[in-house]
Coordinates of C-alpha atoms and ligand atoms in Angstrom, one line a residue:
Chain K
M17 CA 9.4 19.2 -44.9
P18 CA 9.3 23.2 -44.9
V19 CA 6.5 25.1 -43.4
P20 CA 4.2 27.0 -45.8
I21 CA 3.5 30.3 -45.1
L22 CA 0.3 31.6 -47.3
K23 CA -0.7 35.7 -47.1
Q24 CA -3.8 36.4 -46.6
G25 CA -5.0 40.0 -46.9
D26 CA -2.5 41.8 -44.0
F27 CA -1.9 38.5 -42.9
L28 CA 0.3 35.6 -42.6
I29 CA -1.0 32.0 -42.0
A30 CA 2.1 29.5 -41.3
T31 CA 0.3 26.0 -41.1
V32 CA 3.0 23.6 -39.2
Q33 CA 1.9 20.0 -41.3
S34 CA 4.1 17.6 -39.7
A35 CA 6.9 17.1 -36.6
L36 CA 9.6 19.2 -37.4
S37 CA 13.2 18.4 -36.8
D38 CA 15.6 21.5 -34.9
R39 CA 17.0 22.6 -38.1
E40 CA 13.5 22.6 -39.4
V41 CA 12.2 25.4 -36.5
L42 CA 15.4 27.6 -36.9
Q43 CA 14.6 27.7 -41.1
F44 CA 10.9 28.0 -40.2
Q45 CA 11.3 31.2 -37.9
D46 CA 14.2 32.6 -40.3
D47 CA 11.1 32.2 -43.4
L48 CA 8.9 33.8 -41.2
A49 CA 10.8 36.4 -40.3
E50 CA 11.5 37.4 -43.9
R51 CA 8.1 37.3 -44.6
V52 CA 6.6 39.7 -41.8
G53 CA 8.9 42.3 -43.3
S54 CA 9.1 41.7 -46.6
F55 CA 4.5 42.1 -46.7
R56 CA 4.4 44.4 -44.2
S57 CA 1.9 42.1 -42.2
R58 CA -0.1 42.8 -39.5
G59 CA -0.6 39.9 -38.3
V60 CA 0.0 36.2 -38.0
I61 CA -1.6 32.8 -37.2
L62 CA 0.9 30.1 -36.4
D63 CA -1.6 26.9 -36.7
V64 CA 0.2 23.6 -34.9
T65 CA -2.9 21.7 -35.1
A66 CA -1.1 18.6 -36.7
L67 CA 2.0 18.4 -33.9
D68 CA 1.0 16.0 -31.4
M69 CA 3.8 17.3 -29.1
M70 CA 5.3 20.4 -28.2
D71 CA 9.2 20.4 -26.3
S72 CA 10.5 22.9 -24.7
F73 CA 13.0 23.8 -27.9
V74 CA 10.1 24.2 -30.5
S75 CA 7.7 26.3 -27.9
R76 CA 10.7 28.8 -27.1
A77 CA 11.1 29.2 -31.0
F78 CA 7.3 29.7 -31.3
R79 CA 7.6 32.6 -28.6
S80 CA 10.5 34.3 -30.3
M81 CA 8.8 34.0 -33.4
A82 CA 5.8 35.8 -31.9
L83 CA 8.2 38.6 -29.7
M84 CA 10.2 39.2 -33.3
A85 CA 7.2 39.3 -35.4
K86 CA 5.8 41.9 -32.9
L87 CA 8.9 43.4 -33.0
K88 CA 7.7 44.3 -36.7
G89 CA 4.5 45.3 -36.1
A90 CA 2.5 42.3 -36.5
E91 CA 0.8 40.4 -33.9
T92 CA 0.9 36.3 -33.7
V93 CA -1.7 34.0 -32.0
I94 CA -0.8 30.5 -31.9
V95 CA -3.8 28.7 -32.9
G96 CA -4.3 24.6 -32.5
I97 CA -2.6 24.0 -29.9
Q98 CA -4.0 19.8 -28.9
P99 CA -5.2 19.1 -25.4
E100 CA -2.8 16.8 -24.9
V101 CA 0.1 19.0 -25.4
A102 CA -1.5 22.0 -23.4
F103 CA -1.2 19.3 -21.0
A104 CA 2.2 18.2 -21.5
L105 CA 3.5 21.7 -21.7
V106 CA 2.0 22.9 -18.6
Q107 CA 3.3 19.5 -17.2
L108 CA 6.8 20.8 -18.3
G109 CA 6.5 24.0 -16.9
L110 CA 5.7 26.5 -20.1
T111 CA 3.1 28.1 -20.8
L112 CA 3.9 30.8 -24.1
E113 CA 3.0 33.8 -21.2
G114 CA 2.6 36.6 -23.4
V115 CA 1.6 34.8 -26.2
N116 CA -1.9 34.9 -27.7
T117 CA -3.6 31.8 -28.5
A118 CA -6.6 30.3 -29.8
L119 CA -9.1 27.7 -30.6
D120 CA -8.6 26.9 -34.3
L121 CA -7.6 29.0 -37.4
E122 CA -11.0 30.7 -37.7
E123 CA -10.7 31.7 -33.8
G124 CA -7.5 32.8 -34.9
L125 CA -8.1 35.0 -37.4
A126 CA -11.4 36.3 -35.6
F127 CA -9.1 37.3 -33.0
L128 CA -6.6 39.2 -35.1
R129 CA -9.2 40.6 -37.2
S130 CA -10.7 42.3 -33.7
L131 CA -7.4 43.6 -33.0
T132 CA -6.6 45.4 -36.2
R133 CA -10.5 46.3 -36.1
R134 CA -9.6 48.3 -32.9
R135 CA -6.4 49.8 -34.1
T136 CA -8.3 51.2 -37.0
D137 CA -10.7 52.6 -34.7
G138 CA -8.4 54.3 -32.5
R139 CA -7.0 56.2 -34.8
Chain O
M263 CA 7.4 -10.1 -22.4
G264 CA 7.9 -6.5 -24.4
D265 CA 10.0 -5.1 -26.6
E266 CA 12.6 -2.7 -26.8
V267 CA 14.2 0.1 -29.4
R268 CA 17.2 1.7 -29.2
V269 CA 17.7 5.0 -30.9
P270 CA 21.4 6.6 -30.9
I271 CA 21.4 10.4 -31.1
V272 CA 23.5 11.5 -33.8
Y273 CA 21.4 14.2 -35.8
D274 CA 18.4 16.7 -34.7
T275 CA 16.5 14.6 -37.0
D276 CA 17.4 11.4 -34.2
I277 CA 15.1 13.1 -31.5
V278 CA 11.7 13.2 -33.9
A279 CA 12.7 9.4 -34.3
A280 CA 13.3 9.0 -30.3
R281 CA 10.2 10.7 -29.0
S282 CA 8.0 8.9 -31.7
E283 CA 9.1 5.3 -31.0
G284 CA 8.2 5.9 -27.5
R285 CA 4.7 7.4 -28.4
R286 CA 4.0 4.3 -30.6
M287 CA 5.2 1.8 -28.1
A288 CA 3.3 3.7 -25.6
L289 CA 0.3 3.6 -27.4
E290 CA 1.1 0.2 -28.3
L291 CA 0.6 -0.7 -24.3
G292 CA -2.2 0.7 -24.3
F293 CA -1.5 4.1 -22.6
S294 CA -3.6 6.9 -22.9
R295 CA -2.9 9.7 -25.4
T296 CA -2.0 11.9 -22.6
D297 CA 0.6 10.2 -21.3
A298 CA 1.8 8.8 -24.6
T299 CA 2.2 12.6 -25.5
L300 CA 4.1 13.3 -21.9
L301 CA 6.4 10.7 -22.5
A302 CA 7.0 12.1 -26.3
T303 CA 7.7 15.1 -24.5
A304 CA 10.3 13.8 -21.7
I305 CA 12.0 11.7 -24.7
S306 CA 12.5 14.8 -26.5
E307 CA 14.2 16.8 -24.0
V308 CA 16.5 13.8 -22.8
A309 CA 17.3 13.2 -26.7
R310 CA 17.9 16.8 -27.0
N311 CA 20.0 17.2 -23.8
I312 CA 22.1 14.6 -25.4
L313 CA 22.5 16.2 -28.9
I314 CA 23.2 19.9 -27.2
H315 CA 25.6 19.2 -24.0
A316 CA 27.1 15.5 -25.2
R317 CA 27.0 15.8 -28.4
E318 CA 25.9 12.4 -29.5
G319 CA 24.7 9.1 -27.5
I320 CA 22.0 6.5 -27.3
I321 CA 18.4 6.4 -25.6
T322 CA 17.0 2.9 -25.3
I323 CA 12.8 2.8 -24.8
S324 CA 11.5 -0.6 -23.8
S325 CA 8.1 -1.4 -22.3
S326 CA 7.0 -4.6 -20.8
L327 CA 3.9 -5.9 -19.3
N328 CA 3.9 -8.1 -16.4
D329 CA 0.6 -9.1 -14.8
E330 CA -1.6 -5.9 -16.0
I331 CA 1.4 -3.8 -14.6
A332 CA 2.5 -1.9 -18.1
E333 CA 5.7 0.3 -18.1
I334 CA 7.7 2.1 -20.3
V335 CA 11.4 2.7 -19.4
V336 CA 13.5 5.6 -21.1
V337 CA 17.3 4.9 -20.8
A338 CA 19.2 7.6 -22.1
T339 CA 22.9 7.6 -22.1
D340 CA 26.2 9.5 -23.5
E341 CA 29.9 10.1 -22.9
G342 CA 30.0 13.7 -22.9
P343 CA 31.0 15.9 -20.2
G344 CA 28.6 14.9 -17.3
I345 CA 26.8 16.9 -15.3
Q346 CA 28.9 18.5 -12.7
D347 CA 26.2 19.4 -9.6
V348 CA 23.4 16.8 -10.5
E349 CA 20.9 18.8 -8.0
M350 CA 21.6 22.5 -9.8
A351 CA 20.5 21.0 -12.9
L352 CA 17.3 19.8 -11.5
R353 CA 16.7 23.5 -10.4
D354 CA 14.0 24.8 -12.7
G355 CA 15.6 27.6 -14.6
Y356 CA 19.1 26.6 -14.2
S357 CA 20.8 26.0 -17.7
S358 CA 24.7 26.1 -18.7
S359 CA 23.8 27.3 -22.2
G360 CA 21.5 29.9 -22.1
G361 CA 18.5 27.5 -22.5
L362 CA 15.5 28.0 -20.2
G363 CA 16.7 25.2 -18.1
L364 CA 13.7 23.9 -17.6
G365 CA 14.3 20.3 -19.5
L366 CA 15.5 17.6 -16.5
P367 CA 12.8 19.9 -13.9
G368 CA 10.1 19.5 -16.3
V369 CA 11.1 15.9 -17.6
R370 CA 10.9 14.7 -13.8
R371 CA 7.1 16.3 -13.6
L372 CA 6.3 14.4 -16.5
M373 CA 7.6 10.7 -15.9
D374 CA 6.9 8.8 -12.4
E375 CA 10.2 7.7 -11.7
F376 CA 13.6 9.8 -12.8
R377 CA 17.1 8.9 -12.1
I378 CA 20.5 11.1 -13.1
N379 CA 23.8 9.0 -13.1
S380 CA 26.5 11.4 -14.1
E381 CA 30.4 11.3 -13.5
D382 CA 32.5 14.4 -14.1
G383 CA 33.7 13.8 -17.5
K384 CA 32.7 10.8 -18.5
G385 CA 29.1 10.9 -19.4
T386 CA 25.5 11.3 -18.0
E387 CA 22.7 8.2 -17.8
V388 CA 18.9 9.1 -17.5
S389 CA 16.6 6.9 -16.9
M390 CA 12.8 7.2 -16.4
T391 CA 10.0 4.9 -16.1
M392 CA 6.1 5.7 -16.7
W393 CA 3.6 3.2 -15.8
R394 CA 0.2 2.8 -17.4
R395 CA -2.5 4.5 -15.6
Q396 CA -6.2 2.6 -15.0
Chain H
M66 CA -2.5 -7.0 -27.6
M67 CA 0.0 -8.2 -25.2
G68 CA -2.2 -9.2 -22.4
E69 CA -4.2 -11.7 -24.5
A70 CA -0.8 -12.9 -25.5
M71 CA 0.2 -13.4 -21.2
A72 CA -2.8 -15.0 -20.2
R73 CA -3.2 -17.3 -22.9
D74 CA 0.7 -18.3 -21.4
T75 CA -0.4 -18.5 -17.8
S76 CA -2.8 -21.2 -18.9
K77 CA -1.2 -23.3 -21.0
E78 CA 0.8 -24.5 -18.2
A79 CA -0.6 -28.0 -18.6
V80 CA -3.1 -29.6 -15.6
T81 CA -0.5 -33.0 -15.3
P82 CA -1.3 -35.2 -12.9
P83 CA 1.6 -37.0 -10.8
P84 CA 2.7 -40.2 -12.6
A85 CA 1.1 -43.5 -10.8
A86 CA 2.3 -46.8 -11.4
G87 CA 0.8 -49.3 -13.6
M88 CA -1.9 -47.7 -15.1
G89 CA -0.5 -44.4 -17.3
D90 CA -1.4 -41.1 -16.7
A91 CA -3.4 -40.5 -19.4
A92 CA -5.0 -43.7 -18.6
L93 CA -5.9 -42.7 -15.0
L94 CA -7.5 -39.1 -16.1
K95 CA -9.1 -41.0 -19.2
E96 CA -10.8 -43.4 -16.7
L97 CA -11.6 -40.2 -13.8
V98 CA -13.1 -37.8 -16.8
A99 CA -15.4 -40.7 -18.0
H100 CA -16.9 -41.2 -14.8
L101 CA -17.5 -37.8 -14.6
R102 CA -19.0 -37.2 -17.8
D103 CA -21.4 -41.1 -17.3
N104 CA -22.7 -39.4 -13.5
R105 CA -22.9 -36.1 -15.1
T106 CA -26.3 -35.7 -14.0
E107 CA -26.6 -36.7 -10.4
L108 CA -23.1 -35.1 -10.0
R109 CA -24.4 -31.8 -11.2
E110 CA -27.7 -32.2 -9.3
E111 CA -25.5 -33.2 -6.0
W112 CA -23.7 -29.9 -6.3
A113 CA -26.7 -27.5 -7.1
R114 CA -28.0 -29.2 -3.8
R115 CA -24.8 -28.5 -1.9
I116 CA -24.5 -24.8 -3.5
S117 CA -28.3 -24.3 -1.9
D118 CA -27.8 -26.0 1.0
A119 CA -24.6 -23.8 1.5
D120 CA -26.3 -20.7 1.0
L121 CA -24.3 -19.5 -1.7
L122 CA -24.7 -18.0 -4.5
T123 CA -28.2 -16.3 -2.6
A124 CA -28.6 -13.6 -5.3
M125 CA -29.4 -16.4 -8.0
T126 CA -32.6 -18.2 -9.0
P127 CA -32.3 -22.6 -8.6
D128 CA -33.1 -22.5 -12.3
E129 CA -29.6 -20.1 -12.8
I130 CA -27.5 -21.9 -10.4
F131 CA -28.7 -25.0 -12.4
S132 CA -27.9 -23.9 -16.0
E133 CA -24.2 -22.2 -14.7
A134 CA -23.3 -25.3 -12.4
T135 CA -24.4 -27.2 -15.9
A136 CA -21.6 -25.1 -18.0
V137 CA -18.9 -24.6 -15.4
Y138 CA -19.1 -28.9 -14.4
D139 CA -18.7 -29.6 -18.3
N140 CA -15.9 -26.7 -18.6
Y141 CA -14.3 -28.6 -15.3
V142 CA -14.3 -31.9 -16.7
D143 CA -13.1 -30.5 -20.1
A144 CA -10.1 -28.9 -18.2
L145 CA -9.6 -31.8 -16.4
E146 CA -9.2 -33.8 -19.6
T147 CA -7.5 -31.6 -21.9
G148 CA -5.1 -30.1 -19.1
S149 CA -5.9 -26.2 -20.7
V150 CA -7.7 -24.5 -18.1
E151 CA -7.7 -21.7 -21.2
A152 CA -12.2 -22.4 -21.7
L153 CA -13.0 -22.7 -18.3
Q154 CA -11.0 -19.5 -17.4
A155 CA -12.9 -17.7 -20.1
Y156 CA -16.1 -19.1 -19.0
A157 CA -15.3 -18.2 -15.4
R158 CA -14.3 -14.3 -16.4
D159 CA -17.9 -14.3 -18.4
L160 CA -19.8 -15.9 -15.8
S161 CA -18.2 -13.1 -12.9
E162 CA -19.0 -10.2 -15.5
R163 CA -22.5 -11.4 -15.3
I164 CA -22.9 -12.1 -11.8
I165 CA -21.2 -9.3 -10.2
P166 CA -23.7 -6.8 -10.6
R167 CA -25.7 -8.7 -8.6
G168 CA -24.0 -8.6 -5.8
V169 CA -22.4 -12.7 -5.9
E170 CA -19.1 -12.1 -3.5
T171 CA -15.8 -13.9 -3.6
H172 CA -16.4 -16.2 -0.7
E173 CA -19.5 -17.5 -2.6
V174 CA -17.2 -18.3 -6.0
L175 CA -14.6 -19.9 -4.2
G176 CA -17.3 -21.6 -2.1
I177 CA -19.2 -23.4 -4.9
V178 CA -15.4 -24.2 -6.3
L179 CA -14.1 -26.1 -3.7
L180 CA -17.6 -27.9 -3.5
L181 CA -17.6 -29.3 -6.9
R182 CA -13.8 -30.5 -5.9
D183 CA -15.6 -32.2 -2.9
V184 CA -18.6 -33.6 -4.8
L185 CA -16.7 -35.3 -7.0
A186 CA -13.9 -36.5 -4.9
R187 CA -16.5 -38.1 -2.9
S188 CA -17.8 -39.7 -5.8
L189 CA -14.6 -41.4 -6.5
F190 CA -13.8 -42.6 -3.2
E191 CA -17.7 -44.2 -3.7
K192 CA -16.3 -45.5 -7.2
Y193 CA -13.1 -46.7 -6.2
R194 CA -13.4 -47.5 -2.7
A195 CA -12.9 -51.3 -3.0
D196 CA -9.5 -50.7 -4.5
P197 CA -7.5 -48.7 -2.4
D198 CA -4.7 -48.6 -4.1
L199 CA -6.1 -47.6 -7.6
L200 CA -8.2 -45.2 -5.2
N201 CA -4.9 -43.3 -4.3
R202 CA -3.6 -42.9 -8.1
I203 CA -7.1 -41.4 -8.9
L204 CA -7.5 -39.3 -5.9
D205 CA -3.0 -38.2 -6.6
A206 CA -4.1 -37.5 -10.1
Y207 CA -7.3 -35.7 -9.6
E208 CA -5.5 -33.5 -6.5
P209 CA -3.7 -31.2 -8.1
A210 CA -5.6 -30.8 -11.4
A211 CA -9.0 -29.7 -9.4
N212 CA -6.5 -27.7 -6.9
R213 CA -5.5 -25.9 -9.7
I214 CA -8.6 -25.5 -11.3
A215 CA -10.5 -23.7 -8.1
V216 CA -7.8 -21.3 -8.0
T217 CA -7.7 -20.6 -11.7
V218 CA -11.9 -19.6 -11.4
G219 CA -11.4 -18.2 -8.1
V220 CA -8.6 -15.7 -9.7
S221 CA -10.4 -15.0 -12.5
F222 CA -13.4 -13.7 -10.4
V223 CA -11.2 -11.6 -8.3
Q224 CA -9.6 -9.9 -10.9
E225 CA -13.1 -9.1 -12.8
R226 CA -14.5 -8.1 -9.7
E227 CA -11.4 -5.8 -9.0
R228 CA -12.0 -4.1 -13.0
V229 CA -15.8 -3.8 -12.3
I230 CA -15.0 -1.6 -9.1
R231 CA -12.6 0.2 -10.8
Q232 CA -14.7 0.4 -13.8
Q233 CA -17.7 2.0 -11.0
Q234 CA -14.8 4.4 -9.4
E235 CA -14.2 5.8 -12.9
A236 CA -18.0 6.2 -13.7
I237 CA -18.6 8.4 -10.3
R238 CA -15.6 10.4 -10.4
E239 CA -16.9 11.4 -14.1
L240 CA -20.8 11.9 -12.7
S241 CA -19.3 14.2 -10.3
T242 CA -17.8 16.4 -12.2
P243 CA -20.1 17.2 -14.9
V244 CA -18.4 19.7 -17.7
L245 CA -21.9 22.0 -18.5
Q246 CA -22.4 24.1 -21.7
V247 CA -24.7 27.0 -20.9
R248 CA -24.8 28.2 -24.3
E249 CA -22.6 28.6 -26.9
R250 CA -18.8 29.0 -26.5
L251 CA -19.5 28.7 -22.4
L252 CA -18.6 25.8 -20.3
I253 CA -19.6 25.7 -16.5
L254 CA -17.4 23.0 -14.4
P255 CA -18.5 22.9 -10.8
I256 CA -16.3 21.1 -8.8
I257 CA -16.9 19.0 -5.5
G258 CA -15.0 17.2 -3.4
V259 CA -11.4 16.8 -2.8
L260 CA -9.1 17.8 -5.0
D261 CA -6.3 15.8 -5.0
A262 CA -3.8 15.3 -7.5
Q263 CA -5.0 12.2 -9.3
R264 CA -8.7 13.9 -9.8
A265 CA -6.9 17.4 -10.5
R266 CA -5.5 15.6 -13.2
Q267 CA -8.4 13.3 -14.9
L268 CA -10.3 16.9 -14.4
T269 CA -7.9 19.1 -16.8
E270 CA -7.8 16.1 -19.1
Q271 CA -12.0 16.1 -19.4
L272 CA -12.0 20.3 -19.6
L273 CA -9.1 20.6 -22.0
Q274 CA -11.2 17.9 -24.4
A275 CA -14.7 19.5 -23.5
I276 CA -13.3 22.9 -24.8
R277 CA -12.2 21.1 -28.4
A278 CA -15.5 19.6 -28.6
N279 CA -17.4 22.4 -27.8
R280 CA -15.6 25.0 -28.8
A281 CA -15.5 26.7 -25.8
K282 CA -14.2 30.5 -24.8
V283 CA -15.1 30.6 -21.6
V284 CA -15.0 28.1 -18.9
V285 CA -16.3 28.9 -15.3
I286 CA -15.0 26.9 -12.8
D287 CA -17.4 26.7 -9.5
I288 CA -15.1 25.8 -6.4
T289 CA -17.4 26.5 -3.5
G290 CA -17.9 22.8 -3.4
V291 CA -14.1 22.2 -2.8
P292 CA -13.3 21.9 1.5
D293 CA -9.5 22.8 2.8
I294 CA -8.4 24.5 -0.4
D295 CA -4.5 24.6 0.0
S296 CA -2.2 25.6 -1.9
A297 CA -1.6 22.5 -3.4
V298 CA -5.6 22.8 -4.9
A299 CA -4.7 26.0 -5.7
N300 CA -1.6 25.4 -7.9
H301 CA -4.1 22.5 -9.5
M302 CA -6.5 25.4 -10.4
V303 CA -3.3 27.5 -11.8
Q304 CA -2.0 24.8 -14.0
L305 CA -5.9 24.3 -15.4
V306 CA -6.0 27.6 -16.1
K307 CA -2.8 28.1 -18.2
A308 CA -3.6 24.5 -20.3
S309 CA -6.8 25.9 -21.0
R310 CA -5.5 29.3 -21.9
L311 CA -2.9 27.3 -24.1
M312 CA -6.3 26.0 -26.0
G313 CA -7.2 29.7 -25.8
A314 CA -10.6 29.5 -23.8
S315 CA -10.2 31.8 -20.5
V316 CA -11.6 30.8 -17.3
I317 CA -12.7 31.9 -14.2
I318 CA -12.7 31.3 -11.1
T319 CA -15.7 31.5 -9.0
G320 CA -16.5 30.2 -5.2
L321 CA -12.6 31.2 -4.0
S322 CA -13.3 33.9 -0.8
S323 CA -10.9 36.6 -1.2
D324 CA -9.8 36.1 2.6
I325 CA -8.3 32.2 1.1
A326 CA -7.2 34.3 -1.9
R327 CA -5.2 36.3 0.0
T328 CA -3.7 33.4 2.2
L329 CA -3.0 31.4 -1.0
V330 CA -1.0 34.7 -2.0
T331 CA 1.3 34.8 1.0
L332 CA 1.6 30.8 1.1
G333 CA 3.5 32.0 -2.1
V334 CA 0.7 30.7 -5.0
D335 CA 0.3 33.2 -8.3
L336 CA -2.7 34.1 -9.0
T337 CA -2.3 36.6 -11.8
S338 CA -2.9 34.2 -14.0
M339 CA -6.8 34.0 -12.7
R340 CA -9.6 35.5 -13.2
T341 CA -11.8 35.2 -9.6
V342 CA -15.3 36.3 -9.2
G343 CA -17.1 36.0 -6.3
D344 CA -20.4 34.0 -7.0
L345 CA -21.4 31.5 -9.9
Q346 CA -24.1 34.0 -10.9
G347 CA -21.6 36.6 -11.2
G348 CA -19.0 34.5 -12.8
I349 CA -21.6 33.3 -15.6
E350 CA -22.5 37.6 -16.2
E351 CA -18.5 37.8 -16.4
A352 CA -18.1 35.2 -18.7
E353 CA -20.8 36.5 -21.0
R354 CA -19.6 40.2 -21.2
Q355 CA -16.5 38.1 -22.2
L356 CA -18.4 36.7 -24.9
G357 CA -20.0 40.2 -26.1
Y358 CA -23.7 39.0 -24.9
A359 CA -24.0 41.5 -22.6
L360 CA -23.1 44.0 -25.4
P361 CA -25.2 43.7 -28.2
A362 CA -25.5 47.3 -28.6
L363 CA -22.5 48.1 -28.7
E364 CA -20.9 45.3 -31.4
D365 CA -23.8 45.9 -33.7
L366 CA -23.1 49.7 -33.8
D367 CA -19.2 48.5 -34.7
D368 CA -20.5 46.7 -37.5
E369 CA -22.2 49.3 -39.1
L370 CA -19.6 51.8 -38.7
D371 CA -17.5 49.7 -40.6
Ligands
ATP579 N1 23.4 14.7 -21.3 C1 23.8 16.1 -20.8 N2 25.4 15.7 -20.3 C2 25.7 16.6 -20.1 N3 25.2 18.2 -19.2 C3 23.7 17.9 -19.2 C4 23.4 17.1 -19.8 N4 21.7 17.2 -19.9 C5 21.8 17.9 -19.0 N5 23.0 18.5 -19.0 C6 23.2 20.2 -17.9 O1 22.4 20.1 -17.2 C7 21.9 21.4 -17.3 C8 20.2 21.6 -17.3 O2 19.6 20.8 -18.5 P1 18.4 21.3 -18.8 O3 17.7 20.7 -20.1 O4 17.3 21.4 -17.7 O5 18.4 23.1 -19.2 P2 18.5 22.7 -20.6 O6 19.4 21.6 -21.7 O7 20.2 23.8 -20.5 O8 17.8 23.8 -21.6 P3 16.6 24.0 -21.8 O9 16.2 22.0 -21.8 O10 15.3 23.9 -21.3 O11 16.6 24.0 -23.2 C9 22.2 21.8 -18.8 O12 22.6 22.9 -18.7 C10 23.6 21.2 -18.7 O13 24.6 21.6 -18.3
MG580 MG1 17.5 20.6 -22.2

């Protein structure tokens, strides 16, 4: 199942809805890159609330999606990592260094807004 | 007393199938959600290693319950190229394929018991166990 | 569940008396059971009397002892009759659950079952002493069954006791590591006592659940009460911090002296992911700053400018 990516103002919200196969992860990666470029988005929210585990493959993919988005001028925040998933990731040795995280969609949006506001103020 | 499931690993979707079988069996056996997640993650890693490094193989997941000791054993076998230097492969950060090289050492941290048997050119067998915590 | 299926399997191993000449097994058992039923009142009283003589079950009143003894007696005779210890096992579990919190010990439970075995054997002896051959065969049928029953009850008790002890340890653990919400979005976790791998794991799981349940954004962890902070403990803390961050919460560690921090760094522990503040008070202030509580004026100003 493809991951839906919705445009909301300056932001994109991508909601992972079920476990992803490797191919679906790569497809998602391409889709997101394409959207960030065409909408000139300022921020991306990657909602992973529905994922009941994240292995090295998917974490690596999410991390490179965040880096790619940054190159195109969008800040990414991953939201909704479940307690068990966070625990397993740390045991595995994957801590998504350098990627923003927030508790849930609401927090993620608040985070992106505070970032873009600060930038506007700085101008 | 127990249950056994064999999942052939040929396509990327098989990785998803293998790990959800593992999670299901762990929960059925009364493992905590955290442990079921650790197990699913470990299975996902070894299943992908099969697909990437050996093209195809089989994952066998068996659960057993004896005198209140509940355990899940996962055996991942393939007839791929084998691992030349197992000790090296278990080091954090070693990868022959541009990966993070976190898979195997990470899996060892996730599971209670972990063993690799590999013969150069003949294939690899990873077997690992997790016990139910009280 | 599998556990139940297993328990049932073991209990189904029948209590079969050895074959006896002349009178068949079934007939012998029937005779035996009938005798125990006919003399229920006296035998039960005798048993209860022997229990109090032996100073067993002192935590229970005579009335309680008598009523439990009655139930055990009936289950015991049923087990002899049917060969299935299932019902007796269930009762023993249930009884154990009730009497364990009152401090009844394993030796007392084994003691009363062995007493019952003895009381019944004596009565069989009295009844059949005139016919030594029949007496022998009756006792041959009785002994193994009685032993098996004693073992069943003893094992049920010990298992139940272990379970209760485990539960209590669990409860104590949880009590000793409360996650407190001081104000919205802010949690405090004071850790007291030794932080070994198992406890660190438990704490981390608890904290992560609490972060989600309280929608926490900042967590202050005070480790003043943790003795011997070595690199293993520090690494547990680092993992806790990293896992919390994955859930979107930042962690402030308090109670880590700068001396120890320096030592840890020389030992190779990477503390860069950890924000440390001297004491709990300072940690809470820092947390409030992070949450924006300390800077209401600025925030308001910001909103007005928008
Ligand atoms: N089933 C296998 N057959 C052959 N070689 C293997 C197999 N599994 C692992 N290896 C070898 O061991 C190395 C380490 O494996 P590990 O899973 O730790 O890292 P990776 O797969 O390369 O990267 P990552 O898992 O982080 O994406 C691999 O690079 C590969 O050389
Ligand atoms: Mg791998």
